[in-house]
PDB file of C-alpha atoms and ligand atoms in Angstrom:
ATOM      1  CA  MET A  25     -14.565  -8.593 -12.164  1.00 96.00           C
ATOM      2  CA  ARG A  26     -12.862  -5.307 -10.559  1.00 98.00           C
ATOM      3  CA  THR A  27     -10.433  -5.650  -7.902  1.00 98.00           C
ATOM      4  CA  LEU A  28      -9.175  -2.535  -5.785  1.00 98.00           C
ATOM      5  CA  ILE A  29      -5.541  -3.217  -5.124  1.00 98.00           C
ATOM      6  CA  VAL A  30      -4.461  -0.496  -2.079  1.00 98.00           C
ATOM      7  CA  SER A  31      -0.947  -0.269  -0.609  1.00 98.00           C
ATOM      8  CA  ASP A  32       0.893   1.706   2.103  1.00 98.00           C
ATOM      9  CA  ILE A  33      -2.704   2.801   3.896  1.00 98.00           C
ATOM     10  CA  HIS A  34      -0.272   3.697   7.481  1.00 98.00           C
ATOM     11  CA  SER A  35      -3.491   4.384   9.575  1.00 98.00           C
ATOM     12  CA  ASN A  36      -5.299   7.130   7.299  1.00 98.00           C
ATOM     13  CA  VAL A  37      -9.041   5.817   7.012  1.00 98.00           C
ATOM     14  CA  VAL A  38      -9.946   9.184   5.207  1.00 98.00           C
ATOM     15  CA  ALA A  39      -7.866   8.356   2.644  1.00 98.00           C
ATOM     16  CA  LEU A  40      -8.972   5.131   2.423  1.00 98.00           C
ATOM     17  CA  ASP A  41     -12.859   5.670   2.769  1.00 98.00           C
ATOM     18  CA  ALA A  42     -12.146   8.230  -0.120  1.00 98.00           C
ATOM     19  CA  VAL A  43     -10.180   5.824  -2.040  1.00 98.00           C
ATOM     20  CA  LEU A  44     -13.320   3.481  -1.399  1.00 98.00           C
ATOM     21  CA  ALA A  45     -15.345   5.516  -2.556  1.00 98.00           C
ATOM     22  CA  ASP A  46     -13.481   7.005  -5.957  1.00 98.00           C
ATOM     23  CA  ALA A  47     -13.064   3.057  -7.142  1.00 98.00           C
ATOM     24  CA  ARG A  48     -16.791   2.519  -6.422  1.00 98.00           C
ATOM     25  CA  ALA A  49     -18.263   5.354  -8.537  1.00 97.00           C
ATOM     26  CA  ASP A  50     -17.181   3.954 -11.662  1.00 94.00           C
ATOM     27  CA  GLY A  51     -18.637   0.429 -10.521  1.00 95.00           C
ATOM     28  CA  PRO A  52     -19.119  -2.753  -8.072  1.00 97.00           C
ATOM     29  CA  ILE A  53     -15.543  -3.746  -6.552  1.00 98.00           C
ATOM     30  CA  GLU A  54     -15.301  -7.708  -6.153  1.00 97.00           C
ATOM     31  CA  ARG A  55     -11.917  -8.210  -4.722  1.00 98.00           C
ATOM     32  CA  VAL A  56      -9.694  -5.632  -2.169  1.00 98.00           C
ATOM     33  CA  TRP A  57      -5.347  -6.480  -2.626  1.00 98.00           C
ATOM     34  CA  CYS A  58      -4.011  -4.106   0.184  1.00 98.00           C
ATOM     35  CA  LEU A  59      -0.131  -4.735   0.057  1.00 98.00           C
ATOM     36  CA  GLY A  60       0.974  -3.856   3.634  1.00 98.00           C
ATOM     37  CA  ASP A  61       1.814  -1.181   5.541  1.00 98.00           C
ATOM     38  CA  VAL A  62      -1.916  -0.940   6.970  1.00 98.00           C
ATOM     39  CA  VAL A  63      -0.707   0.942  10.271  1.00 98.00           C
ATOM     40  CA  GLY A  64       2.594   2.986  11.190  1.00 96.00           C
ATOM     41  CA  TYR A  65       2.927   6.988  10.548  1.00 97.00           C
ATOM     42  CA  GLY A  66      -1.070   7.551  11.166  1.00 98.00           C
ATOM     43  CA  PRO A  67      -3.607   8.180  14.015  1.00 98.00           C
ATOM     44  CA  GLU A  68      -6.389   5.252  13.039  1.00 98.00           C
ATOM     45  CA  PRO A  69      -4.779   1.788  12.669  1.00 98.00           C
ATOM     46  CA  MET A  70      -8.443  -0.128  14.272  1.00 98.00           C
ATOM     47  CA  ALA A  71     -10.293   1.895  11.822  1.00 98.00           C
ATOM     48  CA  CYS A  72      -8.245   0.288   8.768  1.00 98.00           C
ATOM     49  CA  ILE A  73      -7.441  -2.906  10.222  1.00 98.00           C
ATOM     50  CA  GLU A  74     -11.695  -2.850  10.588  1.00 98.00           C
ATOM     51  CA  ARG A  75     -12.145  -1.691   7.264  1.00 98.00           C
ATOM     52  CA  LEU A  76     -10.121  -4.783   5.583  1.00 98.00           C
ATOM     53  CA  TRP A  77     -11.556  -7.024   7.486  1.00 98.00           C
ATOM     54  CA  ASP A  78     -15.373  -5.980   6.425  1.00 98.00           C
ATOM     55  CA  LEU A  79     -14.018  -6.123   2.693  1.00 98.00           C
ATOM     56  CA  ASP A  80     -12.777  -9.525   3.341  1.00 98.00           C
ATOM     57  CA  ALA A  81      -9.313  -8.647   2.161  1.00 98.00           C
ATOM     58  CA  THR A  82      -6.480 -10.231   0.775  1.00 98.00           C
ATOM     59  CA  VAL A  83      -3.839  -8.318   3.079  1.00 98.00           C
ATOM     60  CA  ILE A  84       0.172  -9.491   2.766  1.00 98.00           C
ATOM     61  CA  SER A  85       2.642  -7.818   5.864  1.00 98.00           C
ATOM     62  CA  GLY A  86       4.507  -4.622   5.217  1.00 98.00           C
ATOM     63  CA  ASN A  87       7.421  -3.900   7.749  1.00 96.00           C
ATOM     64  CA  HIS A  88       5.784  -1.210   9.577  1.00 96.00           C
ATOM     65  CA  ASP A  89       2.729  -3.917  10.440  1.00 97.00           C
ATOM     66  CA  ALA A  90       5.557  -6.652  11.573  1.00 96.00           C
ATOM     67  CA  VAL A  91       6.963  -3.957  13.553  1.00 95.00           C
ATOM     68  CA  ALA A  92       4.008  -2.808  15.166  1.00 94.00           C
ATOM     69  CA  VAL A  93       3.430  -6.417  16.289  1.00 94.00           C
ATOM     70  CA  GLY A  94       7.332  -6.748  17.561  1.00 91.00           C
ATOM     71  CA  ARG A  95       8.029  -9.216  14.637  1.00 90.00           C
ATOM     72  CA  ILE A  96      10.522  -6.984  13.518  1.00 88.00           C
ATOM     73  CA  ASP A  97      12.530  -5.032  16.042  1.00 85.00           C
ATOM     74  CA  LEU A  98      11.747  -1.337  16.428  1.00 84.00           C
ATOM     75  CA  ALA A  99      15.255  -0.372  16.726  1.00 82.00           C
ATOM     76  CA  GLU A 100      14.750  -0.972  12.254  1.00 80.00           C
ATOM     77  CA  PHE A 101      12.930   3.041  12.858  1.00 86.00           C
ATOM     78  CA  ASN A 102      14.078   6.048  12.486  1.00 85.00           C
ATOM     79  CA  GLY A 103      12.903   8.618  14.946  1.00 89.00           C
ATOM     80  CA  PRO A 104       9.190   9.891  13.953  1.00 92.00           C
ATOM     81  CA  ALA A 105       9.154   6.774  12.654  1.00 91.00           C
ATOM     82  CA  ALA A 106       9.596   4.578  15.683  1.00 92.00           C
ATOM     83  CA  GLU A 107       7.726   6.991  17.836  1.00 93.00           C
ATOM     84  CA  ALA A 108       4.407   6.003  15.870  1.00 95.00           C
ATOM     85  CA  ALA A 109       4.841   2.718  15.408  1.00 94.00           C
ATOM     86  CA  ARG A 110       5.345   2.548  19.314  1.00 94.00           C
ATOM     87  CA  TRP A 111       1.700   5.134  19.434  1.00 96.00           C
ATOM     88  CA  ASN A 112       0.294   2.562  16.483  1.00 97.00           C
ATOM     89  CA  GLY A 113       0.971  -0.689  18.168  1.00 96.00           C
ATOM     90  CA  ALA A 114      -0.533   0.255  21.714  1.00 97.00           C
ATOM     91  CA  GLN A 115      -3.591   0.809  19.988  1.00 98.00           C
ATOM     92  CA  LEU A 116      -4.000  -2.328  18.631  1.00 98.00           C
ATOM     93  CA  SER A 117      -6.725  -4.913  20.429  1.00 98.00           C
ATOM     94  CA  ALA A 118      -5.618  -8.003  21.156  1.00 98.00           C
ATOM     95  CA  GLU A 119      -7.234  -9.763  17.829  1.00 98.00           C
ATOM     96  CA  ALA A 120      -5.518  -7.062  15.517  1.00 98.00           C
ATOM     97  CA  ARG A 121      -2.510  -7.617  16.989  1.00 98.00           C
ATOM     98  CA  ARG A 122      -2.610 -11.827  15.803  1.00 98.00           C
ATOM     99  CA  TYR A 123      -3.742 -10.467  12.815  1.00 98.00           C
ATOM    100  CA  LEU A 124      -1.199  -8.845  11.910  1.00 98.00           C
ATOM    101  CA  SER A 125       1.389 -10.935  13.189  1.00 97.00           C
ATOM    102  CA  ALA A 126      -0.166 -13.741  10.963  1.00 98.00           C
ATOM    103  CA  LEU A 127       0.025 -11.680   7.752  1.00 98.00           C
ATOM    104  CA  PRO A 128       1.756 -13.815   4.939  1.00 98.00           C
ATOM    105  CA  GLU A 129       4.884 -11.512   3.237  1.00 97.00           C
ATOM    106  CA  THR A 130       3.472 -12.843   0.050  1.00 98.00           C
ATOM    107  CA  VAL A 131       0.251 -13.743  -2.174  1.00 98.00           C
ATOM    108  CA  VAL A 132      -0.323 -15.635  -5.571  1.00 98.00           C
ATOM    109  CA  GLU A 133      -3.425 -13.829  -7.364  1.00 97.00           C
ATOM    110  CA  ALA A 134      -2.663 -14.623 -10.501  1.00 95.00           C
ATOM    111  CA  PRO A 135      -1.779 -13.039 -13.167  1.00 97.00           C
ATOM    112  CA  PHE A 136       0.232 -11.319 -10.007  1.00 98.00           C
ATOM    113  CA  THR A 137       2.201 -11.899  -7.008  1.00 98.00           C
ATOM    114  CA  LEU A 138       1.606  -9.498  -4.387  1.00 98.00           C
ATOM    115  CA  VAL A 139       4.552  -8.764  -1.904  1.00 98.00           C
ATOM    116  CA  HIS A 140       5.146  -5.445   0.062  1.00 98.00           C
ATOM    117  CA  GLY A 141       9.297  -4.979  -1.183  1.00 98.00           C
ATOM    118  CA  THR A 142      10.709  -7.602  -3.767  1.00 98.00           C
ATOM    119  CA  PRO A 143      10.258 -11.252  -3.813  1.00 97.00           C
ATOM    120  CA  ARG A 144      13.906 -11.986  -2.297  1.00 96.00           C
ATOM    121  CA  ASP A 145      13.113  -9.555   0.614  1.00 97.00           C
ATOM    122  CA  PRO A 146       9.577  -9.416   1.017  1.00 97.00           C
ATOM    123  CA  LEU A 147      10.032  -6.444   4.417  1.00 96.00           C
ATOM    124  CA  TRP A 148      12.497  -4.583   3.626  1.00 95.00           C
ATOM    125  CA  GLU A 149      13.777  -4.190  -0.301  1.00 96.00           C
ATOM    126  CA  TYR A 150      12.576  -0.904  -2.836  1.00 97.00           C
ATOM    127  CA  LEU A 151      11.702  -1.691  -6.009  1.00 97.00           C
ATOM    128  CA  THR A 152      12.434   1.043  -7.592  1.00 93.00           C
ATOM    129  CA  GLY A 153      14.172   0.293 -11.320  1.00 92.00           C
ATOM    130  CA  GLY A 154      14.237  -2.437 -14.986  1.00 92.00           C
ATOM    131  CA  ALA A 155      17.248  -4.535 -13.026  1.00 93.00           C
ATOM    132  CA  GLN A 156      14.816  -5.567  -9.230  1.00 94.00           C
ATOM    133  CA  ALA A 157      11.878  -5.742 -11.943  1.00 97.00           C
ATOM    134  CA  GLU A 158      13.737  -8.853 -13.471  1.00 96.00           C
ATOM    135  CA  GLN A 159      14.914 -10.042 -10.737  1.00 96.00           C
ATOM    136  CA  ALA A 160      11.282 -10.771  -8.994  1.00 97.00           C
ATOM    137  CA  TRP A 161      10.232 -11.646 -12.525  1.00 97.00           C
ATOM    138  CA  GLY A 162      12.597 -14.351 -12.324  1.00 97.00           C
ATOM    139  CA  ALA A 163      11.699 -15.108  -8.670  1.00 97.00           C
ATOM    140  CA  ILE A 164       7.653 -15.451  -9.029  1.00 98.00           C
ATOM    141  CA  PRO A 165       4.916 -17.754 -10.614  1.00 97.00           C
ATOM    142  CA  THR A 166       2.839 -15.369 -12.293  1.00 98.00           C
ATOM    143  CA  PRO A 167       3.824 -13.025 -15.208  1.00 97.00           C
ATOM    144  CA  HIS A 168       2.957  -9.982 -12.950  1.00 98.00           C
ATOM    145  CA  VAL A 169       4.298  -8.407  -9.662  1.00 98.00           C
ATOM    146  CA  ILE A 170       2.483  -5.862  -7.775  1.00 98.00           C
ATOM    147  CA  VAL A 171       4.590  -3.854  -4.992  1.00 98.00           C
ATOM    148  CA  GLY A 172       4.334  -1.188  -2.394  1.00 98.00           C
ATOM    149  CA  HIS A 173       6.370   0.190   0.597  1.00 98.00           C
ATOM    150  CA  SER A 174       7.871   3.048  -2.080  1.00 97.00           C
ATOM    151  CA  HIS A 175       5.066   5.455  -1.799  1.00 97.00           C
ATOM    152  CA  PHE A 176       5.787   5.704  -5.507  1.00 97.00           C
ATOM    153  CA  GLN A 177       3.079   5.000  -7.996  1.00 98.00           C
ATOM    154  CA  PHE A 178       4.447   3.197 -11.275  1.00 97.00           C
ATOM    155  CA  THR A 179       4.626   0.611 -13.703  1.00 97.00           C
ATOM    156  CA  CYS A 180       7.694  -1.452 -15.264  1.00 97.00           C
ATOM    157  CA  SER A 181       7.935  -3.232 -18.033  1.00 95.00           C
ATOM    158  CA  ARG A 182      10.428  -4.696 -20.315  1.00 89.00           C
ATOM    159  CA  SER A 183       9.640  -2.739 -22.948  1.00 89.00           C
ATOM    160  CA  GLY A 184       8.890   0.659 -21.328  1.00 88.00           C
ATOM    161  CA  GLY A 185      11.250   0.663 -18.298  1.00 91.00           C
ATOM    162  CA  LEU A 186       9.772   2.655 -14.468  1.00 94.00           C
ATOM    163  CA  GLU A 187       7.387   4.784 -15.393  1.00 94.00           C
ATOM    164  CA  GLN A 188       5.832   7.009 -13.118  1.00 94.00           C
ATOM    165  CA  ALA A 189       1.569   7.350 -13.359  1.00 95.00           C
ATOM    166  CA  GLY A 190       1.813  10.721 -12.740  1.00 89.00           C
ATOM    167  CA  PRO A 191      -1.426  13.505 -11.525  1.00 91.00           C
ATOM    168  CA  GLY A 192      -3.546  12.100 -14.493  1.00 92.00           C
ATOM    169  CA  GLY A 193      -3.275   8.243 -13.669  1.00 94.00           C
ATOM    170  CA  ARG A 194      -1.871   6.089 -16.319  1.00 95.00           C
ATOM    171  CA  VAL A 195      -3.785   2.543 -17.575  1.00 97.00           C
ATOM    172  CA  VAL A 196      -1.600  -0.655 -18.873  1.00 96.00           C
ATOM    173  CA  ARG A 197      -2.628  -3.857 -20.580  1.00 96.00           C
ATOM    174  CA  THR A 198      -2.343  -7.080 -18.551  1.00 97.00           C
ATOM    175  CA  ASP A 199      -2.328  -9.113 -21.062  1.00 96.00           C
ATOM    176  CA  GLY A 200       0.592  -8.613 -22.209  1.00 93.00           C
ATOM    177  CA  ASP A 201       4.680  -7.211 -21.420  1.00 95.00           C
ATOM    178  CA  ARG A 202       5.521  -8.798 -18.122  1.00 97.00           C
ATOM    179  CA  LEU A 203       4.855  -5.722 -15.607  1.00 98.00           C
ATOM    180  CA  ALA A 204       5.877  -4.633 -12.162  1.00 98.00           C
ATOM    181  CA  ALA A 205       3.303  -2.213 -10.536  1.00 98.00           C
ATOM    182  CA  ASN A 206       3.141   0.052  -7.004  1.00 98.00           C
ATOM    183  CA  PRO A 207      -0.424   1.636  -6.831  1.00 98.00           C
ATOM    184  CA  GLY A 208       1.605   4.175  -4.700  1.00 98.00           C
ATOM    185  CA  SER A 209       0.231   4.703  -0.904  1.00 98.00           C
ATOM    186  CA  VAL A 210      -2.963   5.564  -0.002  1.00 98.00           C
ATOM    187  CA  GLY A 211      -2.205   7.189   2.930  1.00 98.00           C
ATOM    188  CA  GLN A 212       1.121   8.689   2.644  1.00 98.00           C
ATOM    189  CA  PRO A 213       2.114   9.342  -0.657  1.00 97.00           C
ATOM    190  CA  ARG A 214       5.915  10.813  -1.316  1.00 96.00           C
ATOM    191  CA  ASP A 215       5.480  11.878  -5.216  1.00 95.00           C
ATOM    192  CA  GLY A 216       4.889  15.521  -4.467  1.00 96.00           C
ATOM    193  CA  ASP A 217       0.999  14.563  -4.947  1.00 97.00           C
ATOM    194  CA  PRO A 218      -1.252  14.502  -1.700  1.00 98.00           C
ATOM    195  CA  ARG A 219      -3.822  12.690  -3.326  1.00 98.00           C
ATOM    196  CA  ALA A 220      -4.680   9.499  -2.081  1.00 98.00           C
ATOM    197  CA  ALA A 221      -2.873   7.144  -4.558  1.00 98.00           C
ATOM    198  CA  TYR A 222      -4.312   3.325  -5.206  1.00 98.00           C
ATOM    199  CA  ALA A 223      -5.066   0.858  -8.315  1.00 98.00           C
ATOM    200  CA  VAL A 224      -8.034  -1.311  -9.924  1.00 98.00           C
ATOM    201  CA  PHE A 225      -7.403  -4.194 -11.851  1.00 98.00           C
ATOM    202  CA  ASP A 226     -10.403  -5.414 -14.840  1.00 98.00           C
ATOM    203  CA  ASP A 227      -9.958  -9.035 -14.887  1.00 97.00           C
ATOM    204  CA  GLU A 228     -12.284  -8.696 -18.166  1.00 97.00           C
ATOM    205  CA  ALA A 229     -10.643  -5.748 -20.289  1.00 97.00           C
ATOM    206  CA  ALA A 230      -7.217  -6.938 -18.841  1.00 98.00           C
ATOM    207  CA  THR A 231      -6.243  -3.248 -17.962  1.00 98.00           C
ATOM    208  CA  LEU A 232      -4.516  -1.932 -14.675  1.00 98.00           C
ATOM    209  CA  ALA A 233      -5.239   1.538 -13.938  1.00 98.00           C
ATOM    210  CA  LEU A 234      -3.452   3.645 -11.530  1.00 98.00           C
ATOM    211  CA  ARG A 235      -5.356   6.436  -9.847  1.00 98.00           C
ATOM    212  CA  ARG A 236      -5.295   9.036  -6.990  1.00 98.00           C
ATOM    213  CA  ALA A 237      -8.428  10.382  -4.253  1.00 98.00           C
ATOM    214  CA  PRO A 238      -8.581  13.229  -3.082  1.00 98.00           C
ATOM    215  CA  TYR A 239      -9.297  13.355   0.396  1.00 98.00           C
ATOM    216  CA  ASP A 240      -9.625  15.088   3.712  1.00 98.00           C
ATOM    217  CA  VAL A 241      -5.106  15.900   4.703  1.00 98.00           C
ATOM    218  CA  ALA A 242      -6.618  18.674   7.565  1.00 98.00           C
ATOM    219  CA  ALA A 243      -9.130  15.948   9.120  1.00 98.00           C
ATOM    220  CA  THR A 244      -5.900  13.260   8.848  1.00 98.00           C
ATOM    221  CA  GLN A 245      -4.084  15.894  10.104  1.00 98.00           C
ATOM    222  CA  ALA A 246      -6.211  16.575  13.027  1.00 98.00           C
ATOM    223  CA  ALA A 247      -6.227  13.310  14.469  1.00 98.00           C
ATOM    224  CA  MET A 248      -2.297  12.898  14.360  1.00 98.00           C
ATOM    225  CA  ILE A 249      -2.500  16.256  16.641  1.00 98.00           C
ATOM    226  CA  ASP A 250      -4.836  14.811  18.749  1.00 98.00           C
ATOM    227  CA  ALA A 251      -3.204  11.524  19.275  1.00 97.00           C
ATOM    228  CA  GLY A 252       0.523  13.725  19.938  1.00 97.00           C
ATOM    229  CA  LEU A 253       1.573  11.785  16.942  1.00 97.00           C
ATOM    230  CA  PRO A 254       5.220  13.502  15.564  1.00 97.00           C
ATOM    231  CA  LEU A 255       4.427  16.847  13.661  1.00 97.00           C
ATOM    232  CA  PRO A 256       7.381  16.280  10.966  1.00 96.00           C
ATOM    233  CA  LEU A 257       4.685  12.699  10.082  1.00 97.00           C
ATOM    234  CA  ILE A 258       1.518  15.462  10.378  1.00 98.00           C
ATOM    235  CA  GLU A 259       3.227  18.120   8.150  1.00 97.00           C
ATOM    236  CA  ARG A 260       4.051  15.448   4.965  1.00 97.00           C
ATOM    237  CA  LEU A 261       0.685  14.778   4.335  1.00 98.00           C
ATOM    238  CA  ALA A 262       0.503  17.751   2.627  1.00 97.00           C
ATOM    239  CA  LEU A 263       3.200  17.706   0.527  1.00 97.00           C
ATOM    240  CA  GLY A 264       2.321  14.670  -0.790  1.00 96.00           C
ATOM    241  CA  ARG A 265       6.122  13.929   0.446  1.00 93.00           C
TER     242      ARG A 265
HETATM  243 ZN1   ZN B  19       5.329   2.261   3.667  1.00 93.33          ZN
END
């Protein structure tokens, strides 16, 4: 069974659709896990939520989802992020608001624990190295942890340390060393590669593949201009920063 793992979609439905097509080009996707930050920054929050509903995805909350529905104070964000969060929040239907408000912060899907930040601070802490991976492994009931939040695509293991996926992607085994992994960001990558990032877990092959899908960045930027979203958020998509 192949599971699509996405994170930090950030209201970028053009990128999400490109990821779905890219993942399905190699075979059917039977499950979808989303590690939070469905909304925020981008121009199409409702379309992204509706895609996840259509996919019957397992979704956990990110900090942007919590801010958009008022679970977290907007004061936690800087200028452009706050402005985009306010705009994103205003686009949500009542049903979408209820949905985002009720998202869990952690979900166990063996052999993984899914969390946006880290197990000890699910919404805010960035997992950026081996020390935090060790802390996470000590706090979870499964061998591996999958996180989002940093918008960097990597794997981290005890033997190999933290390794960025790089332009060619990266495949690791899930039946050996303990892993902490980040599929990267679908809608706003920050590792210098503007392509949408995602991962596929194949439980029969026991592999986790970190992959990239090109998408029409200009289309998302045009939608952001139409929505009146802040210019720095529009420009950064072309840079992958
Ligand atoms: Zn994010």
